[in-house]
Amino acid sequence: MALRAVRSMRSAACSLRAASAPAAPCLPRPWGLRAGAVRTLRTGSALLSVRKFTDKHEWITTENGIGTVGISNFAQEALGDVVYCSLPEVGTKLNKQEEFGALESVKAASELYSPLSGEVTEINEALAENPGLVNKSCYEDGKLSLELFQRIIATVNIPRF
Amino acid sequence: MLVPFSMKNCFQLLCNLKVPTAGFKNTVKSGLILQSISNDVYQNLAVEDWIHDHVNLEGKPVLFLWRNSPSVVIGRHQNPWQECNLNLMREEGIKLARRRSGGGTVYHDMGNINLTFFTTKKKYNRMENLKLVVRALNAIQPQLDVQATKRCDLLLDGQFKISGTASKIGRTTAYHHCTLLCSTNRTFLSSLLKSPYQGIKSNATASIPSVVKNLLEKDPTLTCEVLMNAIAAEYAAYHQIDNHINLINPTDETLFPGINNKAKELQTWEWIYGKTPKFSINTSFNVLYGQSYLEIKIVIDIKNGRIEICNIEAPDHWLPVEICDKLKAGFIGSKFCPIETTMLTSILHKTCPKDDELHSKWNILCEKIKGIM
């Protein structure tokens, strides 16, 4: 499911974002997307990032200690039209698996859980005015936030769909 | 059948719910029906939180029946200033609660039944729950025309809303709750759920007003008790469990450790008002000056329920700019709340020179501002 979702994106390769450059141009991934690519574990200080998914359908890409978080295509389809995004304040400290916000769609409030520990350094302000971006572009314009991690966690659970 | 929930019963039942089904071979479907003995909206919402956080619902869904004394309940991401008449609510002593699920604003009184269906996330299915309610209604009154809409409302005779739905989806569990209008005070409902506040600009989720009707108006045999029993019976039949409604006391810490803290949190200003998404108010009011009226413009930005930006434009000849600025500065950071404004006004009075005319103008201005809070 996740692999099909990644392939269906217009700019599937683009996932690298620095904290200070909100509109960085898309860079192609050096490795091709093939069955099993999403399951590869990158350990140590990853300079190039791969999108990692939790079993609750949040994704994260990390670069130099800064991570970007969003929800998967599977999740946004299951939710339906998102009408509100409740995100934490910049500066909030989060623990792994801690609830950090919610997405509302068709009268349902779905909780969001942090895939990693760290401090929120930026949130996607566009989602306040335009929560539908989560549906239209869950890996790009509809991503939820950026987080700075005080420690790089070496391994992350890769999902089974 | 109503069964008083003795401590021993309850402890066993809740313990059973916590034991993973893998622990014992269980081919018989299981579940539980609970009914609150409390009519306090905060205590009842706290029961939902507690079950959501603590109970393992794998193979053991729960139905919770509850009613509240007059209260207005807003959805998690809503703006109470946009949704209801807070002034009227304060006058009439109507409670305001913010629930943790999504959806719109509703009015509860003892003529309204609340139903909460707890399941695992996998088994979350709102239409299935609503179909169960419709079956229950038709079991007692086969002629009744009740249908579920795509938006998960229940409509009577194809036009009157008798039930609204909302839900919360967590990590492993979910709940779907809905109202059911039996004999609610409809006139009061309409006046309470009409906001008089002008000039609000907000991204909060907005309610969709609907024409409502009570089931009792359609059929005088459909009392709250009859409806609750019918729904419980249908739930018991569907899940193949005993038709026992277990009465619970939501303030009992031995049954629900930590529940009173949950109820307290739901009553805090920070949760009820402070959780309102950022919004702004752009409005004006008139003050009598001599033989004519002066227009005072006011623009306020409110974040986390507190005033972030405040602009008051009053004619300089009525209120000097420095005095106006002092008032504006005083508002920054304070709660968007009439009680806080009253306190602020008296503090400012003390810091200002003793000028009766000025104080009276200040009071007029503050009364007008309190009127939009």
Coordinates of C-alpha atoms in Angstrom, one line a residue:
Chain A
M1 CA 0.0 0.0 0.0
A2 CA 2.7 2.4 1.0
L3 CA 4.8 1.6 -2.0
R4 CA 1.9 2.2 -4.4
A5 CA 1.2 5.4 -2.6
V6 CA 4.7 6.6 -3.0
R7 CA 4.8 5.8 -6.8
S8 CA 1.5 7.7 -7.3
M9 CA 2.9 11.0 -6.2
R10 CA 3.7 13.5 -8.8
S11 CA 7.2 14.2 -7.4
A12 CA 7.7 10.9 -5.7
A13 CA 11.4 11.4 -5.2
C14 CA 11.2 14.7 -3.4
S15 CA 11.4 14.3 0.3
L16 CA 14.5 16.3 1.4
R17 CA 13.6 19.6 3.1
A18 CA 15.9 21.7 5.3
A19 CA 14.3 23.5 8.2
S20 CA 15.3 26.9 6.9
A21 CA 14.3 26.4 3.2
P22 CA 10.5 25.9 3.1
A23 CA 10.3 25.7 -0.7
A24 CA 13.5 23.8 -1.7
P25 CA 13.4 22.4 -5.1
C26 CA 12.8 18.6 -5.4
L27 CA 15.9 16.4 -5.6
P28 CA 15.6 12.9 -7.2
R29 CA 16.4 10.0 -5.0
P30 CA 19.6 8.2 -5.9
W31 CA 18.1 4.8 -5.6
G32 CA 15.2 3.5 -7.6
L33 CA 11.9 2.6 -6.1
R34 CA 11.4 -1.1 -6.2
A35 CA 9.6 -3.6 -4.1
G36 CA 11.4 -3.7 -0.8
A37 CA 12.9 -0.1 -1.0
V38 CA 10.5 1.2 1.6
R39 CA 11.6 -1.6 3.9
T40 CA 15.3 -0.7 3.8
L41 CA 16.6 0.5 7.2
R42 CA 19.0 3.4 7.1
T43 CA 21.0 3.6 10.4
G44 CA 23.5 6.1 11.7
S45 CA 23.5 9.7 10.7
A46 CA 21.5 9.6 7.5
L47 CA 22.5 12.5 5.1
L48 CA 20.0 11.3 2.5
S49 CA 16.7 10.3 3.9
V50 CA 14.1 7.6 3.0
R51 CA 10.5 8.0 4.0
K52 CA 9.8 5.8 7.0
F53 CA 6.3 4.9 8.0
T54 CA 4.8 3.9 11.4
D55 CA 2.2 1.3 11.7
K56 CA -0.3 4.1 12.4
H57 CA 0.3 5.6 8.9
E58 CA 2.4 8.6 9.9
W59 CA 5.5 9.0 7.8
I60 CA 8.8 10.7 8.6
T61 CA 11.8 11.8 6.6
T62 CA 14.9 12.9 8.5
E63 CA 17.9 15.0 7.4
N64 CA 20.7 16.1 9.6
G65 CA 18.6 15.7 12.7
I66 CA 15.5 17.4 11.4
G67 CA 12.5 15.4 10.5
T68 CA 9.4 16.1 8.5
V69 CA 6.2 14.4 9.5
G70 CA 3.0 13.7 7.5
I71 CA 0.3 11.0 7.1
S72 CA 0.3 8.4 4.4
N73 CA -1.9 8.3 1.3
F74 CA -3.6 5.3 2.8
A75 CA -4.5 7.4 5.9
Q76 CA -5.7 10.4 4.0
E77 CA -8.0 8.2 1.8
A78 CA -9.4 6.5 4.9
L79 CA -10.0 9.8 6.6
G80 CA -12.0 11.4 3.9
D81 CA -11.9 15.2 3.4
V82 CA -9.9 16.8 6.2
V83 CA -11.7 19.9 7.5
Y84 CA -9.4 20.8 10.4
C85 CA -5.8 20.2 11.4
S86 CA -4.9 20.6 15.1
L87 CA -1.1 20.9 15.4
P88 CA 1.1 21.7 18.3
E89 CA 2.8 25.0 19.0
V90 CA 6.3 25.5 17.9
G91 CA 8.6 24.7 20.8
T92 CA 6.4 21.8 22.1
K93 CA 8.5 18.9 23.2
L94 CA 7.2 15.5 22.1
N95 CA 7.9 11.9 23.1
K96 CA 7.8 9.0 20.7
Q97 CA 4.2 7.8 20.3
E98 CA 2.8 10.8 22.2
E99 CA -0.4 12.3 20.9
F100 CA 0.5 15.6 19.3
G101 CA -2.6 16.7 17.5
A102 CA -5.6 15.6 15.5
L103 CA -7.2 15.7 12.1
E104 CA -10.9 16.2 11.7
S105 CA -12.8 14.8 8.8
V106 CA -16.5 14.0 8.5
K107 CA -17.2 14.7 12.2
A108 CA -14.4 12.3 13.3
A109 CA -11.4 13.6 15.3
S110 CA -8.4 11.3 14.5
E111 CA -5.5 11.5 16.8
L112 CA -1.9 12.0 15.5
Y113 CA 1.0 10.3 17.2
S114 CA 4.6 11.4 17.0
P115 CA 6.9 8.8 15.3
L116 CA 9.9 10.1 17.1
S117 CA 11.0 12.2 20.1
G118 CA 12.0 15.8 19.7
E119 CA 11.0 19.4 19.7
V120 CA 8.6 21.0 17.2
T121 CA 10.6 23.7 15.2
E122 CA 8.0 24.4 12.5
I123 CA 4.5 23.6 11.6
N124 CA 2.8 23.8 8.2
E125 CA 0.9 27.0 8.6
A126 CA -0.9 26.6 5.2
L127 CA -3.0 23.8 6.8
A128 CA -4.8 26.3 9.0
E129 CA -6.4 28.0 6.0
N130 CA -6.4 25.0 3.8
P131 CA -6.7 21.7 5.6
G132 CA -7.6 19.9 2.4
L133 CA -4.0 20.0 1.4
V134 CA -3.5 16.9 3.6
N135 CA -5.8 15.0 1.1
K136 CA -4.4 16.6 -2.1
S137 CA -0.7 16.4 -1.3
C138 CA 0.0 14.4 1.8
Y139 CA 3.7 14.0 1.1
E140 CA 4.3 17.6 -0.1
D141 CA 2.2 20.7 0.6
G142 CA 0.0 18.8 3.0
K143 CA 2.8 17.6 5.3
L144 CA 2.1 18.3 8.9
S145 CA 5.3 19.7 10.5
L146 CA 9.0 19.7 10.9
E147 CA 10.7 18.5 14.1
L148 CA 14.2 18.9 15.4
F149 CA 15.5 15.8 17.1
Q150 CA 17.9 16.1 19.9
R151 CA 19.1 12.5 19.2
I152 CA 19.0 10.6 16.0
I153 CA 17.1 7.4 16.6
A154 CA 18.9 4.6 14.8
T155 CA 16.0 2.4 13.9
V156 CA 12.4 3.0 13.1
N157 CA 9.7 0.4 12.7
I158 CA 8.8 -0.2 9.1
P159 CA 5.1 -0.8 8.5
R160 CA 3.3 -3.9 7.4
F161 CA 0.2 -3.0 5.4
Chain B
M1 CA -33.1 -5.0 32.9
L2 CA -31.4 -2.5 35.1
V3 CA -28.7 -4.0 37.3
P4 CA -27.2 -1.8 40.1
F5 CA -23.5 -2.1 39.5
S6 CA -22.0 -3.5 42.6
M7 CA -18.3 -3.0 43.1
K8 CA -17.7 -6.7 42.9
N9 CA -19.6 -7.0 39.6
C10 CA -18.0 -4.0 38.0
F11 CA -14.5 -4.9 39.0
Q12 CA -14.9 -8.3 37.5
L13 CA -16.5 -7.0 34.3
L14 CA -13.9 -4.3 33.8
C15 CA -11.1 -6.7 34.6
N16 CA -12.5 -9.1 32.0
L17 CA -12.5 -6.3 29.5
K18 CA -8.8 -5.7 30.2
V19 CA -7.7 -9.3 29.7
P20 CA -6.6 -9.9 26.1
T21 CA -8.8 -12.4 24.3
A22 CA -5.8 -14.5 23.5
G23 CA -5.7 -15.4 27.1
F24 CA -8.6 -17.8 26.8
K25 CA -10.6 -19.5 24.1
N26 CA -13.7 -17.5 23.6
T27 CA -16.0 -18.3 20.7
V28 CA -18.9 -16.5 22.3
K29 CA -19.3 -12.9 21.4
S30 CA -18.9 -10.5 24.3
G31 CA -19.7 -6.9 25.2
L32 CA -21.1 -4.6 27.9
I33 CA -23.9 -2.1 28.3
L34 CA -23.4 0.7 30.7
Q35 CA -25.7 3.5 31.9
S36 CA -24.6 6.5 33.9
I37 CA -26.4 7.5 37.0
S38 CA -25.0 11.0 36.7
N39 CA -26.5 13.9 34.7
D40 CA -23.3 16.0 34.8
V41 CA -22.0 16.5 31.2
Y42 CA -18.3 16.7 32.4
Q43 CA -18.5 13.5 34.4
N44 CA -20.1 11.7 31.6
L45 CA -17.6 12.9 29.0
A46 CA -14.9 11.8 31.4
V47 CA -16.4 8.2 31.4
E48 CA -15.8 8.2 27.6
D49 CA -12.2 9.4 28.0
W50 CA -11.6 6.7 30.7
I51 CA -13.0 3.8 28.7
H52 CA -11.1 5.0 25.6
D53 CA -7.9 5.1 27.5
H54 CA -8.1 2.1 29.7
V55 CA -10.3 -0.6 28.3
N56 CA -9.2 -3.3 25.9
L57 CA -12.1 -3.5 23.5
E58 CA -10.8 -6.4 21.5
G59 CA -13.8 -8.7 21.0
K60 CA -15.7 -6.8 23.7
P61 CA -17.4 -3.7 22.5
V62 CA -19.2 -1.4 24.9
L63 CA -22.4 0.7 24.7
F64 CA -22.7 3.6 27.1
L65 CA -26.0 5.4 27.7
W66 CA -26.1 8.8 29.3
R67 CA -28.2 11.9 29.7
N68 CA -27.2 15.4 30.8
S69 CA -28.9 18.3 32.6
P70 CA -29.1 21.3 30.3
S71 CA -25.8 21.8 28.6
V72 CA -24.4 22.9 25.3
V73 CA -21.7 20.7 23.9
I74 CA -19.3 21.9 21.2
G75 CA -17.0 19.8 19.0
R76 CA -13.3 19.6 19.6
H77 CA -12.3 22.1 17.0
Q78 CA -15.2 24.6 17.3
N79 CA -15.6 28.2 18.4
P80 CA -18.2 28.7 21.1
W81 CA -18.6 32.3 20.3
Q82 CA -19.6 31.3 16.8
E83 CA -21.8 28.4 17.8
C84 CA -24.0 29.5 20.7
N85 CA -25.4 32.4 22.7
L86 CA -22.9 32.5 25.6
N87 CA -24.6 35.5 27.3
L88 CA -27.9 33.6 27.4
M89 CA -26.2 30.5 28.7
R90 CA -24.6 32.5 31.5
E91 CA -28.0 34.1 32.4
E92 CA -29.7 30.7 32.4
G93 CA -27.0 28.7 34.1
I94 CA -26.5 26.4 31.1
K95 CA -23.1 24.6 31.1
L96 CA -20.7 24.7 28.2
A97 CA -18.6 21.6 27.4
R98 CA -16.1 20.9 24.7
R99 CA -16.0 17.2 23.8
R100 CA -12.9 15.4 22.4
S101 CA -14.7 14.1 19.3
G102 CA -15.2 16.2 16.1
G103 CA -18.5 17.4 14.7
G104 CA -20.9 20.2 15.5
T105 CA -22.7 21.8 18.5
V106 CA -25.6 20.2 20.3
Y107 CA -27.9 21.0 23.1
H108 CA -28.5 18.3 25.8
D109 CA -31.2 18.1 28.4
M110 CA -32.9 15.2 30.1
G111 CA -35.1 14.8 27.0
N112 CA -32.0 13.8 24.9
I113 CA -30.3 10.5 25.0
N114 CA -26.6 10.1 24.3
L115 CA -25.3 6.8 23.0
T116 CA -21.6 6.0 22.8
F117 CA -20.4 2.9 20.9
F118 CA -16.9 1.9 21.9
T119 CA -15.0 -0.5 19.6
T120 CA -11.5 -1.3 18.5
K121 CA -10.3 1.0 15.6
K122 CA -10.7 -1.9 13.2
K123 CA -14.3 -2.5 14.2
Y124 CA -15.2 1.2 14.0
N125 CA -18.3 1.5 11.9
R126 CA -20.8 4.4 12.4
M127 CA -23.4 3.3 9.9
E128 CA -23.6 -0.1 11.5
N129 CA -24.3 1.6 14.8
L130 CA -26.9 3.9 13.3
K131 CA -28.6 0.9 11.6
L132 CA -28.8 -0.7 15.0
V133 CA -30.5 2.3 16.5
V134 CA -33.0 2.4 13.5
R135 CA -33.8 -1.3 14.1
A136 CA -34.4 -0.7 17.7
L137 CA -36.8 2.2 17.0
N138 CA -38.7 0.1 14.4
A139 CA -38.9 -2.8 16.8
I140 CA -41.0 -0.7 19.2
Q141 CA -42.7 1.3 16.5
P142 CA -42.7 -0.4 13.0
Q143 CA -44.5 2.6 11.4
L144 CA -41.7 5.0 12.3
D145 CA -39.9 6.5 9.3
V146 CA -36.3 6.9 10.4
Q147 CA -33.3 6.9 8.0
A148 CA -29.6 7.4 8.4
T149 CA -28.1 10.0 6.0
K150 CA -24.6 9.9 4.4
R151 CA -23.5 12.5 7.0
C152 CA -24.6 10.1 9.8
D153 CA -27.6 12.1 10.9
L154 CA -30.9 10.3 11.6
L155 CA -33.9 11.9 9.9
L156 CA -37.5 11.4 10.9
D157 CA -40.0 11.5 8.1
G158 CA -37.2 12.4 5.7
Q159 CA -36.9 15.9 7.0
F160 CA -36.5 16.3 10.8
K161 CA -33.1 15.6 12.4
I162 CA -33.5 13.5 15.5
S163 CA -29.8 12.5 15.9
G164 CA -26.4 13.9 15.2
T165 CA -23.1 12.0 15.2
A166 CA -19.5 12.6 16.2
S167 CA -16.5 10.3 16.8
K168 CA -13.0 10.0 18.1
I169 CA -10.4 7.7 16.7
G170 CA -7.4 6.9 18.8
R171 CA -4.4 4.6 18.5
T172 CA -6.2 1.3 18.9
T173 CA -9.7 2.2 20.0
A174 CA -12.4 4.4 18.7
Y175 CA -15.8 5.7 19.8
H176 CA -18.8 6.9 17.9
H177 CA -21.4 8.8 19.9
C178 CA -24.7 10.2 18.8
T179 CA -27.7 12.1 20.3
L180 CA -31.3 11.1 20.1
L181 CA -34.0 13.7 20.6
C182 CA -36.9 12.3 22.6
S183 CA -38.5 15.2 24.5
T184 CA -36.0 18.1 24.4
N185 CA -37.0 21.7 24.8
R186 CA -36.8 22.7 21.2
T187 CA -37.5 26.4 21.7
F188 CA -34.7 26.7 24.2
L189 CA -32.5 24.6 21.9
S190 CA -33.0 27.1 19.0
S191 CA -32.3 30.2 21.1
L192 CA -29.2 28.7 22.7
L193 CA -27.6 27.5 19.5
K194 CA -28.0 30.9 17.8
S195 CA -24.9 33.0 18.1
P196 CA -25.5 36.8 18.4
Y197 CA -21.9 37.6 17.9
Q198 CA -21.0 39.6 14.8
G199 CA -17.9 40.0 12.8
I200 CA -16.2 36.7 13.7
K201 CA -13.6 35.3 11.3
S202 CA -12.5 31.8 12.1
N203 CA -11.2 28.5 10.6
A204 CA -13.0 26.5 13.3
T205 CA -15.3 23.7 12.1
A206 CA -18.8 25.2 11.8
S207 CA -22.0 23.5 12.6
I208 CA -24.8 23.0 10.0
P209 CA -28.1 24.1 11.6
S210 CA -30.9 21.6 11.1
V211 CA -34.6 21.5 11.8
V212 CA -35.2 19.1 14.6
K213 CA -38.1 17.2 16.1
N214 CA -38.6 15.0 19.1
L215 CA -39.7 11.4 18.8
L216 CA -42.2 11.9 21.6
E217 CA -44.0 14.4 19.4
K218 CA -44.4 11.8 16.8
D219 CA -45.4 9.0 19.2
P220 CA -46.2 9.6 22.9
T221 CA -45.1 6.1 23.8
L222 CA -41.5 6.9 22.9
T223 CA -40.2 8.1 26.2
C224 CA -36.5 8.2 27.1
E225 CA -36.7 5.0 29.2
V226 CA -38.5 3.1 26.5
L227 CA -35.9 4.2 23.9
M228 CA -32.9 3.4 26.0
N229 CA -34.3 -0.1 26.8
A230 CA -35.0 -0.8 23.2
I231 CA -31.6 0.2 22.0
A232 CA -29.9 -1.8 24.8
A233 CA -32.0 -4.8 23.8
E234 CA -31.1 -4.5 20.2
Y235 CA -27.4 -4.1 21.1
A236 CA -27.5 -7.2 23.3
A237 CA -29.2 -9.2 20.5
Y238 CA -26.7 -8.0 17.9
H239 CA -23.6 -8.8 20.0
Q240 CA -25.2 -11.9 21.6
I241 CA -24.7 -10.7 25.1
D242 CA -27.0 -10.6 28.2
N243 CA -29.5 -7.8 28.1
H244 CA -28.3 -6.2 31.3
I245 CA -27.9 -2.4 31.6
N246 CA -25.2 -1.9 34.2
L247 CA -25.6 1.4 36.1
I248 CA -22.3 3.2 36.8
N249 CA -21.3 6.1 39.0
P250 CA -18.8 8.2 37.1
T251 CA -17.3 9.7 40.2
D252 CA -16.3 6.3 41.7
E253 CA -12.5 6.3 41.7
T254 CA -12.4 2.6 42.7
L255 CA -14.2 1.7 39.5
F256 CA -12.5 4.3 37.4
P257 CA -9.2 5.3 38.9
G258 CA -8.2 8.8 37.7
I259 CA -11.6 9.7 36.3
N260 CA -12.2 12.7 38.6
N261 CA -9.1 14.3 37.2
K262 CA -10.4 13.8 33.7
A263 CA -13.7 15.4 34.6
K264 CA -11.8 18.3 36.2
E265 CA -9.7 18.9 33.0
L266 CA -12.9 19.0 30.9
Q267 CA -14.1 21.9 33.1
T268 CA -11.0 24.0 32.9
W269 CA -11.2 27.3 31.1
E270 CA -8.1 26.3 29.1
W271 CA -9.9 23.3 27.6
I272 CA -13.4 24.8 27.1
Y273 CA -12.4 28.2 25.8
G274 CA -8.6 28.0 25.4
K275 CA -8.8 25.3 22.8
T276 CA -10.7 27.5 20.4
P277 CA -8.8 27.8 17.1
K278 CA -7.3 31.2 16.5
F279 CA -10.0 33.7 15.4
S280 CA -10.6 37.4 15.0
I281 CA -13.5 39.7 15.7
N282 CA -14.1 42.9 13.6
T283 CA -17.1 44.7 14.8
S284 CA -18.4 48.1 16.0
F285 CA -20.9 49.5 18.5
N286 CA -22.5 52.8 19.2
V287 CA -22.2 54.9 22.3
L288 CA -24.6 57.8 23.1
Y289 CA -22.9 61.1 23.1
G290 CA -25.0 64.1 23.7
Q291 CA -27.8 64.0 21.1
S292 CA -26.1 61.6 18.7
Y293 CA -24.3 58.3 18.5
L294 CA -20.6 57.7 18.1
E295 CA -19.3 54.6 16.4
I296 CA -16.5 52.7 18.1
K297 CA -14.7 50.1 16.0
I298 CA -13.0 47.2 17.5
V299 CA -10.7 44.5 16.1
I300 CA -9.5 41.7 18.3
D301 CA -7.4 38.7 17.5
I302 CA -7.8 35.8 19.9
K303 CA -5.4 32.9 20.3
N304 CA -5.8 30.1 22.8
G305 CA -8.8 32.1 24.2
R306 CA -6.6 35.1 25.0
I307 CA -6.4 38.5 23.4
E308 CA -3.4 38.7 21.2
I309 CA -4.1 41.9 19.3
C310 CA -6.5 44.6 20.3
N311 CA -7.5 47.7 18.3
I312 CA -10.0 50.1 19.6
E313 CA -10.9 53.0 17.4
A314 CA -12.8 55.6 19.3
P315 CA -13.2 59.3 18.3
D316 CA -10.4 61.3 20.0
H317 CA -12.8 63.9 21.4
W318 CA -14.7 61.2 23.2
L319 CA -11.8 59.2 24.5
P320 CA -8.2 60.5 24.3
V321 CA -5.8 58.3 22.4
E322 CA -3.5 57.8 25.3
I323 CA -6.3 56.5 27.5
C324 CA -7.6 54.3 24.7
D325 CA -4.1 52.9 24.2
K326 CA -3.8 52.1 27.9
L327 CA -7.0 50.1 27.7
K328 CA -5.8 48.3 24.6
A329 CA -2.5 47.4 26.3
G330 CA -4.4 46.1 29.3
F331 CA -6.3 43.7 27.2
I332 CA -3.3 42.1 25.5
G333 CA -2.7 38.7 27.1
S334 CA -5.9 38.6 29.1
K335 CA -8.6 36.0 28.7
F336 CA -11.4 36.8 26.2
C337 CA -13.8 36.6 29.1
P338 CA -16.3 39.1 30.7
I339 CA -15.2 38.3 34.3
E340 CA -11.5 39.0 33.4
T341 CA -12.6 42.2 31.7
T342 CA -14.4 43.4 34.8
M343 CA -11.3 42.8 36.8
L344 CA -9.2 44.6 34.2
T345 CA -11.4 47.6 34.3
S346 CA -11.2 48.0 38.1
I347 CA -7.4 47.6 38.0
L348 CA -7.2 50.3 35.3
H349 CA -9.5 52.6 37.2
K350 CA -7.0 52.6 40.1
T351 CA -4.1 53.4 37.9
C352 CA -5.8 56.3 36.2
P353 CA -6.3 59.8 37.5
K354 CA -9.6 60.4 39.4
D355 CA -11.8 61.6 36.6
D356 CA -15.4 60.5 36.9
E357 CA -16.3 61.4 33.3
L358 CA -13.4 59.3 32.0
H359 CA -14.2 56.4 34.3
S360 CA -17.8 56.4 33.1
K361 CA -16.7 56.4 29.5
W362 CA -14.3 53.6 30.2
N363 CA -17.1 51.6 31.9
I364 CA -19.4 52.1 28.9
L365 CA -16.7 50.9 26.6
C366 CA -15.9 47.8 28.8
E367 CA -19.6 46.9 29.1
K368 CA -19.9 47.0 25.3
I369 CA -16.8 44.8 24.9
K370 CA -18.1 42.4 27.5
G371 CA -21.2 42.1 25.5
I372 CA -19.2 40.5 22.6
M373 CA -17.6 38.0 24.9

